[in-house]
mmCIF file of C-alpha atoms in Angstrom:
data_model
loop_
_atom_site.group_PDB
_atom_site.id
_atom_site.type_symbol
_atom_site.label_atom_id
_atom_site.label_comp_id
_atom_site.label_asym_id
_atom_site.label_seq_id
_atom_site.Cartn_x
_atom_site.Cartn_y
_atom_site.Cartn_z
ATOM 1 C CA ARG A 1 87.044 143.872 65.688
ATOM 2 C CA PHE A 2 85.915 144.554 68.959
ATOM 3 C CA PRO A 3 86.918 144.121 71.454
ATOM 4 C CA ALA A 4 89.952 143.269 69.981
ATOM 5 C CA LEU A 5 93.460 142.096 72.151
ATOM 6 C CA LEU A 6 94.365 145.843 71.969
ATOM 7 C CA ASP A 7 91.307 146.893 73.566
ATOM 8 C CA ARG A 8 91.885 144.442 76.231
ATOM 9 C CA TYR A 9 95.368 145.787 76.531
ATOM 10 C CA VAL A 10 94.447 149.692 76.811
ATOM 11 C CA LEU A 11 91.223 148.802 79.084
ATOM 12 C CA GLY A 12 93.770 146.628 81.843
ATOM 13 C CA ARG A 13 96.082 149.785 82.025
ATOM 14 C CA PHE A 14 92.734 152.195 82.027
ATOM 15 C CA LEU A 15 90.981 150.325 84.946
ATOM 16 C CA ALA A 16 94.029 149.748 86.871
ATOM 17 C CA MET A 17 94.604 153.499 86.904
ATOM 18 C CA LEU A 18 91.209 154.239 87.603
ATOM 19 C CA ALA A 19 91.388 152.524 90.474
ATOM 20 C CA LEU A 20 94.291 153.950 91.773
ATOM 21 C CA VAL A 21 93.363 157.521 91.667
ATOM 22 C CA THR A 22 89.792 156.330 92.947
ATOM 23 C CA ALA A 23 91.467 155.321 96.001
ATOM 24 C CA SER A 24 93.972 157.672 96.256
ATOM 25 C CA ILE A 25 91.140 160.458 96.137
ATOM 26 C CA LEU A 26 89.038 158.562 98.866
ATOM 27 C CA LEU A 27 91.479 157.949 100.833
ATOM 28 C CA LEU A 28 92.621 161.937 101.392
ATOM 29 C CA ALA A 29 88.771 162.661 101.926
ATOM 30 C CA ILE A 30 88.628 160.213 104.509
ATOM 31 C CA ILE A 31 91.929 161.945 105.916
ATOM 32 C CA VAL A 32 90.589 165.716 105.589
ATOM 33 C CA ASP A 33 86.770 164.581 106.712
ATOM 34 C CA TYR A 34 88.470 162.848 109.684
ATOM 35 C CA ALA A 35 90.437 165.168 110.772
ATOM 36 C CA ASP A 36 87.510 167.511 110.987
ATOM 37 C CA HIS A 37 85.489 165.071 112.816
ATOM 38 C CA VAL A 38 87.889 163.860 115.619
ATOM 39 C CA ASP A 39 87.194 165.916 118.106
ATOM 40 C CA LYS A 40 83.506 165.567 118.062
ATOM 41 C CA ILE A 41 84.313 161.685 118.237
ATOM 42 C CA ALA A 42 86.496 162.151 120.696
ATOM 43 C CA ARG A 43 84.115 164.646 123.070
ATOM 44 C CA ASN A 44 81.117 162.502 122.047
ATOM 45 C CA GLN A 45 82.259 159.099 121.882
ATOM 46 C CA PRO A 46 79.895 157.349 119.382
ATOM 47 C CA PRO A 47 79.942 153.345 118.962
ATOM 48 C CA ARG A 48 82.487 151.975 116.402
ATOM 49 C CA TYR A 49 79.735 150.760 113.896
ATOM 50 C CA VAL A 50 78.354 154.534 113.715
ATOM 51 C CA VAL A 51 81.669 156.211 112.785
ATOM 52 C CA LEU A 52 82.214 153.080 110.430
ATOM 53 C CA GLY A 53 78.799 153.447 109.003
ATOM 54 C CA TYR A 54 79.008 157.095 108.408
ATOM 55 C CA TYR A 55 82.098 156.642 106.157
ATOM 56 C CA ARG A 56 81.170 154.010 104.287
ATOM 57 C CA TYR A 57 78.403 155.797 103.120
ATOM 58 C CA PHE A 58 80.247 159.005 102.790
ATOM 59 C CA LEU A 59 82.656 156.971 100.635
ATOM 60 C CA ILE A 60 79.670 156.628 98.412
ATOM 61 C CA SER A 61 78.724 160.007 98.116
ATOM 62 C CA ILE A 62 81.871 161.002 97.280
ATOM 63 C CA ALA A 63 83.221 158.467 94.664
ATOM 64 C CA VAL A 64 79.952 159.238 92.764
ATOM 65 C CA GLN A 65 81.183 163.130 92.857
ATOM 66 C CA ILE A 66 84.804 162.282 91.957
ATOM 67 C CA ALA A 67 84.263 159.989 88.779
ATOM 68 C CA PRO A 68 84.354 162.053 86.015
ATOM 69 C CA PHE A 69 87.291 163.917 87.684
ATOM 70 C CA ALA A 70 88.560 159.986 88.063
ATOM 71 C CA VAL A 71 87.857 159.000 84.530
ATOM 72 C CA LEU A 72 89.589 162.222 83.560
ATOM 73 C CA ILE A 73 93.251 161.806 85.407
ATOM 74 C CA ALA A 74 92.969 157.707 84.920
ATOM 75 C CA THR A 75 92.564 158.758 80.857
ATOM 76 C CA MET A 76 95.277 160.844 80.747
ATOM 77 C CA VAL A 77 97.698 158.395 82.876
ATOM 78 C CA SER A 78 97.024 155.130 80.779
ATOM 79 C CA LEU A 79 97.131 156.493 77.299
ATOM 80 C CA GLY A 80 100.236 158.900 78.361
ATOM 81 C CA LEU A 81 102.043 155.427 79.409
ATOM 82 C CA LEU A 82 101.141 154.511 76.100
ATOM 83 C CA SER A 83 102.570 157.698 74.049
ATOM 84 C CA LYS A 84 105.829 157.513 76.795
ATOM 85 C CA ASN A 85 106.239 154.266 75.766
ATOM 86 C CA ASN A 86 105.814 154.956 72.062
ATOM 87 C CA GLU A 87 103.629 152.110 72.030
ATOM 88 C CA ASP A 88 101.266 154.600 70.556
ATOM 89 C CA THR A 89 103.606 154.384 67.222
ATOM 90 C CA ALA A 90 103.925 150.815 67.011
ATOM 91 C CA PHE A 91 99.832 150.979 67.643
ATOM 92 C CA LYS A 92 99.848 153.346 64.356
ATOM 93 C CA ALA A 93 102.646 151.525 62.253
ATOM 94 C CA SER A 94 100.471 148.078 62.867
ATOM 95 C CA GLY A 95 97.322 150.600 61.014
ATOM 96 C CA VAL A 96 95.429 151.409 64.386
ATOM 97 C CA SER A 97 94.738 155.258 64.490
ATOM 98 C CA LEU A 98 94.773 157.003 67.722
ATOM 99 C CA PRO A 99 91.283 157.343 68.355
ATOM 100 C CA ARG A 100 90.800 153.465 68.067
ATOM 101 C CA LEU A 101 92.730 152.699 70.617
ATOM 102 C CA ALA A 102 90.665 154.825 72.697
ATOM 103 C CA SER A 103 87.858 153.662 71.820
ATOM 104 C CA ALA A 104 87.744 150.648 74.572
ATOM 105 C CA ILE A 105 87.846 153.729 76.957
ATOM 106 C CA LEU A 106 84.842 155.147 75.701
ATOM 107 C CA VAL A 107 82.682 152.344 75.559
ATOM 108 C CA VAL A 108 83.333 151.244 79.334
ATOM 109 C CA THR A 109 82.417 154.976 80.081
ATOM 110 C CA PHE A 110 79.447 155.206 78.588
ATOM 111 C CA LEU A 111 78.443 152.027 80.025
ATOM 112 C CA GLY A 112 79.777 153.740 83.418
ATOM 113 C CA ALA A 113 78.128 156.499 82.620
ATOM 114 C CA GLY A 114 74.934 154.373 82.744
ATOM 115 C CA PHE A 115 75.950 152.898 86.375
ATOM 116 C CA LEU A 116 76.750 156.049 88.126
ATOM 117 C CA PHE A 117 72.722 157.554 86.853
ATOM 118 C CA THR A 118 71.600 153.864 88.157
ATOM 119 C CA LEU A 119 73.835 154.984 91.536
ATOM 120 C CA GLY A 120 72.611 158.766 91.949
ATOM 121 C CA GLU A 121 69.229 157.562 90.803
ATOM 122 C CA TYR A 122 68.864 154.536 93.961
ATOM 123 C CA VAL A 123 71.785 153.987 95.948
ATOM 124 C CA LEU A 124 72.417 157.547 96.700
ATOM 125 C CA PRO A 125 69.642 159.316 98.492
ATOM 126 C CA PHE A 126 69.802 156.631 100.288
ATOM 127 C CA ALA A 127 73.488 156.873 101.047
ATOM 128 C CA GLU A 128 72.565 161.270 102.474
ATOM 129 C CA GLN A 129 70.123 160.078 104.257
ATOM 130 C CA ARG A 130 71.711 157.341 106.319
ATOM 131 C CA GLN A 131 75.149 159.530 106.336
ATOM 132 C CA ALA A 132 72.954 162.835 107.666
ATOM 133 C CA ARG A 133 72.086 160.069 111.118
ATOM 134 C CA PHE A 134 75.404 158.892 111.394
ATOM 135 C CA ARG A 135 76.347 162.383 111.466
ATOM 136 C CA ASN A 136 73.562 163.524 114.193
ATOM 137 C CA ILE A 137 75.112 160.732 116.542
ATOM 138 C CA ILE A 138 78.687 161.881 116.191
ATOM 139 C CA TYR A 139 77.409 165.470 116.743
ATOM 140 C CA GLY A 140 75.795 164.267 119.556
ATOM 141 C CA ARG A 141 72.196 165.130 118.170
ATOM 142 C CA ALA A 142 69.603 162.537 118.013
ATOM 143 C CA PRO A 143 69.697 160.598 114.809
ATOM 144 C CA ASP A 144 66.902 162.406 113.118
ATOM 145 C CA ALA A 145 67.883 165.376 114.358
ATOM 146 C CA GLY A 146 66.265 167.737 111.208
ATOM 147 C CA LEU A 147 65.090 164.762 108.992
ATOM 148 C CA SER A 148 61.330 163.789 108.358
ATOM 149 C CA SER A 149 60.776 160.924 105.789
ATOM 150 C CA PRO A 150 59.063 162.631 101.532
ATOM 151 C CA GLU A 151 55.701 161.790 103.077
ATOM 152 C CA GLU A 152 56.208 163.981 106.560
ATOM 153 C CA ARG A 153 58.556 166.748 104.917
ATOM 154 C CA ASN A 154 55.273 169.047 103.729
ATOM 155 C CA TRP A 155 52.798 168.470 106.115
ATOM 156 C CA HIS A 156 52.748 170.363 109.794
ATOM 157 C CA TYR A 157 50.167 169.499 112.533
ATOM 158 C CA GLY A 158 48.919 173.123 114.382
ATOM 159 C CA SER A 159 49.294 174.183 117.721
ATOM 160 C CA ASP A 160 45.321 175.107 117.862
ATOM 161 C CA GLY A 161 44.823 171.265 115.938
ATOM 162 C CA ARG A 162 44.406 172.291 112.497
ATOM 163 C CA ILE A 163 46.719 170.917 110.065
ATOM 164 C CA TRP A 164 48.654 172.167 107.357
ATOM 165 C CA TYR A 165 50.113 171.364 104.091
ATOM 166 C CA ARG A 166 52.116 173.041 101.295
ATOM 167 C CA GLU A 167 54.208 172.701 98.358
ATOM 168 C CA GLU A 168 57.478 174.080 99.573
ATOM 169 C CA SER A 169 57.803 176.524 102.385
ATOM 170 C CA ASP A 170 60.994 179.314 102.568
ATOM 171 C CA PRO A 171 60.242 179.523 106.897
ATOM 172 C CA GLY A 172 63.122 182.519 106.608
ATOM 173 C CA GLY A 173 61.304 184.477 104.524
ATOM 174 C CA GLY A 174 58.217 183.952 105.905
ATOM 175 C CA LYS A 175 56.471 182.584 103.053
ATOM 176 C CA LEU A 176 54.645 179.342 102.742
ATOM 177 C CA HIS A 177 53.874 178.265 98.819
ATOM 178 C CA ALA A 178 50.163 176.869 97.715
ATOM 179 C CA PRO A 179 49.636 176.229 101.806
ATOM 180 C CA THR A 180 46.556 174.084 103.142
ATOM 181 C CA VAL A 181 44.928 174.336 105.625
ATOM 182 C CA PHE A 182 42.707 171.154 107.077
ATOM 183 C CA GLU A 183 40.309 172.185 110.079
ATOM 184 C CA PHE A 184 38.535 168.990 112.057
ATOM 185 C CA ASN A 185 35.951 168.887 114.854
ATOM 186 C CA SER A 186 36.469 166.574 118.160
ATOM 187 C CA ASP A 187 35.276 163.431 115.573
ATOM 188 C CA PHE A 188 38.255 164.384 113.581
ATOM 189 C CA GLU A 189 36.066 164.743 110.397
ATOM 190 C CA LEU A 190 36.766 167.187 107.715
ATOM 191 C CA VAL A 191 34.593 170.803 108.816
ATOM 192 C CA ARG A 192 37.088 173.733 106.790
ATOM 193 C CA ARG A 193 39.858 173.379 104.147
ATOM 194 C CA VAL A 194 41.295 176.670 103.155
ATOM 195 C CA GLY A 195 44.255 177.314 100.212
ATOM 196 C CA ALA A 196 45.725 179.757 98.496
ATOM 197 C CA ARG A 197 48.117 180.237 95.927
ATOM 198 C CA GLU A 198 50.645 181.862 98.325
ATOM 199 C CA ALA A 199 50.619 182.696 102.739
ATOM 200 C CA SER A 200 53.184 185.283 104.429
ATOM 201 C CA TRP A 201 53.528 185.970 107.613
ATOM 202 C CA ASN A 202 52.867 190.014 109.232
ATOM 203 C CA GLY A 203 54.262 188.938 112.041
ATOM 204 C CA GLU A 204 50.727 188.206 114.200
ATOM 205 C CA ALA A 205 49.066 185.623 111.407
ATOM 206 C CA TRP A 206 49.351 184.031 108.037
ATOM 207 C CA ILE A 207 47.929 186.474 104.802
ATOM 208 C CA PHE A 208 46.319 183.430 102.272
ATOM 209 C CA ARG A 209 46.549 185.642 98.976
ATOM 210 C CA GLN A 210 44.240 184.204 95.730
ATOM 211 C CA GLY A 211 42.474 181.349 97.288
ATOM 212 C CA TRP A 212 39.410 179.804 98.683
ATOM 213 C CA GLU A 213 37.452 178.099 101.041
ATOM 214 C CA ARG A 214 35.247 175.143 101.175
ATOM 215 C CA SER A 215 33.232 173.742 104.682
ATOM 216 C CA PHE A 216 31.786 170.879 104.879
ATOM 217 C CA GLY A 217 29.105 168.905 106.918
ATOM 218 C CA GLY A 218 29.558 165.283 107.292
ATOM 219 C CA PRO A 219 30.372 163.981 103.946
ATOM 220 C CA SER A 220 29.039 166.816 102.075
ATOM 221 C CA GLU A 221 29.775 170.884 100.900
ATOM 222 C CA THR A 222 27.833 172.844 102.952
ATOM 223 C CA SER A 223 29.544 176.333 101.367
ATOM 224 C CA TYR A 224 32.465 177.161 98.855
ATOM 225 C CA ARG A 225 34.206 181.042 98.299
ATOM 226 C CA THR A 226 36.594 182.852 97.091
ATOM 227 C CA PHE A 227 38.982 186.065 98.151
ATOM 228 C CA LEU A 228 41.749 187.350 97.161
ATOM 229 C CA GLU A 229 43.237 188.122 100.682
ATOM 230 C CA GLU A 230 42.561 186.571 104.161
ATOM 231 C CA ARG A 231 44.211 186.537 107.573
ATOM 232 C CA ILE A 232 44.637 183.398 108.491
ATOM 233 C CA ALA A 233 45.998 182.479 112.266
ATOM 234 C CA GLY A 234 48.973 180.420 112.732
ATOM 235 C CA ASP A 235 51.993 178.866 114.197
ATOM 236 C CA PRO A 236 54.910 181.678 113.397
ATOM 237 C CA PRO A 237 57.336 180.267 110.403
ATOM 238 C CA ALA A 238 60.311 178.833 112.513
ATOM 239 C CA THR A 239 57.435 176.343 113.637
ATOM 240 C CA PHE A 240 57.759 175.148 109.499
ATOM 241 C CA ALA A 241 61.205 175.272 109.558
ATOM 242 C CA GLN A 242 62.325 171.423 108.677
ATOM 243 C CA GLU A 243 65.650 170.327 106.997
ATOM 244 C CA ARG A 244 64.771 171.118 103.399
ATOM 245 C CA ARG A 245 66.677 167.563 101.465
ATOM 246 C CA THR A 246 69.194 169.496 97.634
ATOM 247 C CA PRO A 247 68.200 168.297 95.048
ATOM 248 C CA GLU A 248 71.161 165.520 95.327
ATOM 249 C CA GLN A 249 69.075 164.004 98.254
ATOM 250 C CA MET A 250 66.059 163.175 95.681
ATOM 251 C CA ARG A 251 65.352 160.748 92.746
ATOM 252 C CA PHE A 252 64.432 162.393 89.300
ATOM 253 C CA ARG A 253 61.222 161.696 88.859
ATOM 254 C CA GLU A 254 60.631 163.163 93.151
ATOM 255 C CA LEU A 255 63.311 166.536 91.884
ATOM 256 C CA GLU A 256 60.740 166.237 88.280
ATOM 257 C CA ARG A 257 57.332 166.137 90.435
ATOM 258 C CA LEU A 258 58.179 168.996 92.438
ATOM 259 C CA ALA A 259 59.683 171.012 89.534
ATOM 260 C CA ARG A 260 56.214 170.867 87.590
ATOM 261 C CA ARG A 261 53.744 171.338 90.520
ATOM 262 C CA LEU A 262 55.703 174.607 91.113
ATOM 263 C CA LYS A 263 55.912 175.499 88.038
ATOM 264 C CA VAL A 264 52.230 174.879 87.361
ATOM 265 C CA GLY A 265 51.626 177.235 90.468
ATOM 266 C CA GLY A 266 53.789 179.915 88.902
ATOM 267 C CA TYR A 267 56.702 179.724 91.091
ATOM 268 C CA PRO A 268 59.874 179.870 89.702
ATOM 269 C CA THR A 269 61.729 176.828 89.187
ATOM 270 C CA ALA A 270 65.148 177.214 87.086
ATOM 271 C CA PRO A 271 67.354 176.444 90.322
ATOM 272 C CA LEU A 272 65.109 172.789 90.362
ATOM 273 C CA GLU A 273 64.930 172.421 86.541
ATOM 274 C CA THR A 274 68.793 173.695 86.677
ATOM 275 C CA ALA A 275 69.297 170.754 89.141
ATOM 276 C CA LEU A 276 66.675 167.994 86.770
ATOM 277 C CA GLN A 277 69.291 168.187 83.951
ATOM 278 C CA SER A 278 72.174 167.919 85.877
ATOM 279 C CA LYS A 279 71.517 164.702 87.038
ATOM 280 C CA LEU A 280 71.288 163.605 83.367
ATOM 281 C CA ALA A 281 74.362 165.738 82.715
ATOM 282 C CA GLY A 282 76.341 164.695 85.378
ATOM 283 C CA PRO A 283 77.045 160.928 84.713
ATOM 284 C CA MET A 284 77.324 161.592 80.908
ATOM 285 C CA LEU A 285 80.706 164.018 81.880
ATOM 286 C CA LEU A 286 82.248 160.319 82.321
ATOM 287 C CA PRO A 287 82.694 159.501 78.850
ATOM 288 C CA VAL A 288 82.775 163.186 78.062
ATOM 289 C CA MET A 289 86.283 163.647 79.908
ATOM 290 C CA ALA A 290 87.619 160.662 78.601
ATOM 291 C CA PHE A 291 87.289 161.947 74.878
ATOM 292 C CA LEU A 292 88.707 165.017 76.440
ATOM 293 C CA ALA A 293 91.560 163.543 77.851
ATOM 294 C CA VAL A 294 92.847 161.417 74.327
ATOM 295 C CA PRO A 295 94.324 164.483 72.605
ATOM 296 C CA PHE A 296 95.988 166.013 75.702
ATOM 297 C CA ALA A 297 97.397 162.255 76.775
ATOM 298 C CA PHE A 298 99.244 161.784 72.886
ATOM 299 C CA ARG A 299 100.010 165.532 73.258
ATOM 300 C CA VAL A 300 101.590 165.591 76.659
ATOM 301 C CA GLY A 301 102.412 161.948 77.156
ATOM 302 C CA ARG A 302 106.058 161.808 76.251
ATOM 303 C CA ARG A 303 106.681 163.950 79.481
ATOM 304 C CA GLY A 304 105.680 161.183 81.835
ATOM 305 C CA ALA A 305 102.950 160.874 84.005
ATOM 306 C CA LEU A 306 103.529 163.884 85.681
ATOM 307 C CA ALA A 307 102.941 165.600 83.301
ATOM 308 C CA GLY A 308 99.782 164.256 82.619
ATOM 309 C CA ILE A 309 98.347 164.184 85.961
ATOM 310 C CA GLY A 310 99.166 167.982 85.770
ATOM 311 C CA VAL A 311 96.917 168.936 83.328
ATOM 312 C CA GLY A 312 94.682 165.974 84.368
ATOM 313 C CA LEU A 313 93.753 168.934 87.640
ATOM 314 C CA CYS A 314 94.274 171.704 85.525
ATOM 315 C CA LEU A 315 90.456 170.720 83.216
ATOM 316 C CA GLY A 316 89.365 169.073 86.277
ATOM 317 C CA MET A 317 89.764 172.652 87.838
ATOM 318 C CA ALA A 318 88.083 174.114 85.087
ATOM 319 C CA LEU A 319 85.399 171.594 84.635
ATOM 320 C CA GLN A 320 84.980 172.570 88.311
ATOM 321 C CA ILE A 321 84.594 176.423 87.394
ATOM 322 C CA ALA A 322 82.573 176.198 84.732
ATOM 323 C CA THR A 323 80.197 173.603 86.179
ATOM 324 C CA ALA A 324 79.614 176.054 88.970
ATOM 325 C CA PHE A 325 79.391 179.294 86.670
ATOM 326 C CA PHE A 326 76.746 177.814 84.448
ATOM 327 C CA SER A 327 74.458 176.052 87.699
ATOM 328 C CA LYS A 328 74.326 180.016 88.678
ATOM 329 C CA LEU A 329 73.404 181.068 85.284
ATOM 330 C CA GLY A 330 70.429 178.713 84.909
ATOM 331 C CA GLY A 331 69.561 179.345 89.082
ATOM 332 C CA VAL A 332 68.988 182.594 88.555
ATOM 333 C CA GLY A 333 67.490 182.253 84.933
ATOM 334 C CA VAL A 334 70.019 183.786 82.708
ATOM 335 C CA LEU A 335 70.162 180.945 80.403
ATOM 336 C CA SER A 336 67.573 177.997 80.102
ATOM 337 C CA PRO A 337 67.731 175.022 83.028
ATOM 338 C CA LEU A 338 68.842 172.431 79.996
ATOM 339 C CA LEU A 339 71.674 174.848 78.125
ATOM 340 C CA ALA A 340 73.011 175.634 81.966
ATOM 341 C CA ALA A 341 72.855 171.933 83.097
ATOM 342 C CA TRP A 342 74.680 171.523 79.353
ATOM 343 C CA SER A 343 76.837 173.591 78.479
ATOM 344 C CA PRO A 344 80.178 171.895 80.094
ATOM 345 C CA ASN A 345 79.794 168.677 78.469
ATOM 346 C CA ILE A 346 79.147 170.631 75.045
ATOM 347 C CA LEU A 347 82.111 172.735 75.661
ATOM 348 C CA SER A 348 84.218 169.569 76.766
ATOM 349 C CA ALA A 349 83.451 167.486 73.560
ATOM 350 C CA THR A 350 83.921 170.403 71.615
ATOM 351 C CA GLY A 351 87.225 170.857 73.080
ATOM 352 C CA ALA A 352 87.924 167.643 72.698
ATOM 353 C CA LEU A 353 86.635 167.401 68.830
ATOM 354 C CA TYR A 354 88.815 170.059 68.162
ATOM 355 C CA GLY A 355 91.899 168.360 70.005
ATOM 356 C CA ILE A 356 91.370 165.256 68.146
ATOM 357 C CA LEU A 357 91.141 166.765 64.812
ATOM 358 C CA ARG A 358 94.537 168.699 65.071
ATOM 359 C CA LEU A 359 96.056 164.908 66.017
ATOM 360 C CA LYS A 360 98.637 162.802 64.424
ATOM 361 C CA THR A 361 96.308 159.830 64.556
#
C-alpha cells in the first residue's frame, strides 16, 4: 500500500536532505550577492528594512531557480546513503524493488512541480518587481526607476500632446511594432487615429508602414484611408526606452497573450513561445531530476555522500548547459518552441529510464 512505513522512512531522509541542500545553496547565494552589493550598501546606507526586503525576495527568486538542482542532489544523497548502509539490499530481500523504494520521492516531486508552477505564476512576478524596487534604493536610485506597471508599459505621452501605443518596441533598433497614435483636441476629444503594422525611425520622424488613418468629428467618423508608407512626426526612440520585463517576470497567461498578439501581427515570436513552454517544462524538471537520480544513486551510493554530490553536480551542470543550448535553438527558430523547451526533460527522462532498466532492482 501507499504510503507505507518504508515511504515515510525514505521521505524523512529525502526531505531532511532537501532542506539541508536548499539552505546551503541559499546561504551561499546570499554571501556572494552581499559581497557584490556591500560597497553600495555602505555608500548609500539604505534602511535596514530595504536590505532585508531585498534579500527576502531575492531568496524566493533563487529558490525557484535551484529547485530542480536541489531535488537532484537530495535524491542522490538520500538514496545513496541507503545503498551505502546496505539498506537497499535489505529492502530487496523483503521483496521491495528499488523503483518502489524511490516511488515516494517521485510522488512528492510531482506535487512539488505543481507548487513550483503556482509559485512562479503568482508569487515570483511580484517578488521580482519588489526585489527590483529595493535594489534601486540600495543603488541610490528612485524606487520605481525603470519600472512601470503592465497597464503603463506600452503607452507613451508624446511631447506634442499625442498618445502613442505599441504592442512591442525596440528602442535600440529604432522600431515600434503595431504602433497607434491618438490625437486629441483642446477638449480632449479624439480627432485622429493612425495605426500601422510597424514603424521605424529615420533620424527625424517615424515611418509608418502598412497603416491606416481615421478622422473623427465628435462621436462620428468623418474619413478613413489606408497607406503603404507615411511619415509621422514624433519623439525619438530613446523616449520609448523603458525597462522591459523578462518572460520570468510575467505570468503564463500574460506571456501567452503577448506572444499571440505579436504572432498575429506577423512578428517573430520564437523566443517568447520558447519561454512560455519553459514555464511548464521548468517545474516538471523536479520529478524528472528525481527520476534521473535514482539509478545513479544506487550505482555510486556505496562510495559515500561526497560521490553522490559530485555526480549530482556534474548532472546539474550538464542540465544547465543543455537547457541554455536548446533554449537558444528555440529562440532562433532552429527548433520548435515546444521541442526546445521540453528537450532537456525528454533527454533526462530517457537517460533515467535507460539507467533504471539496466539496474538490478
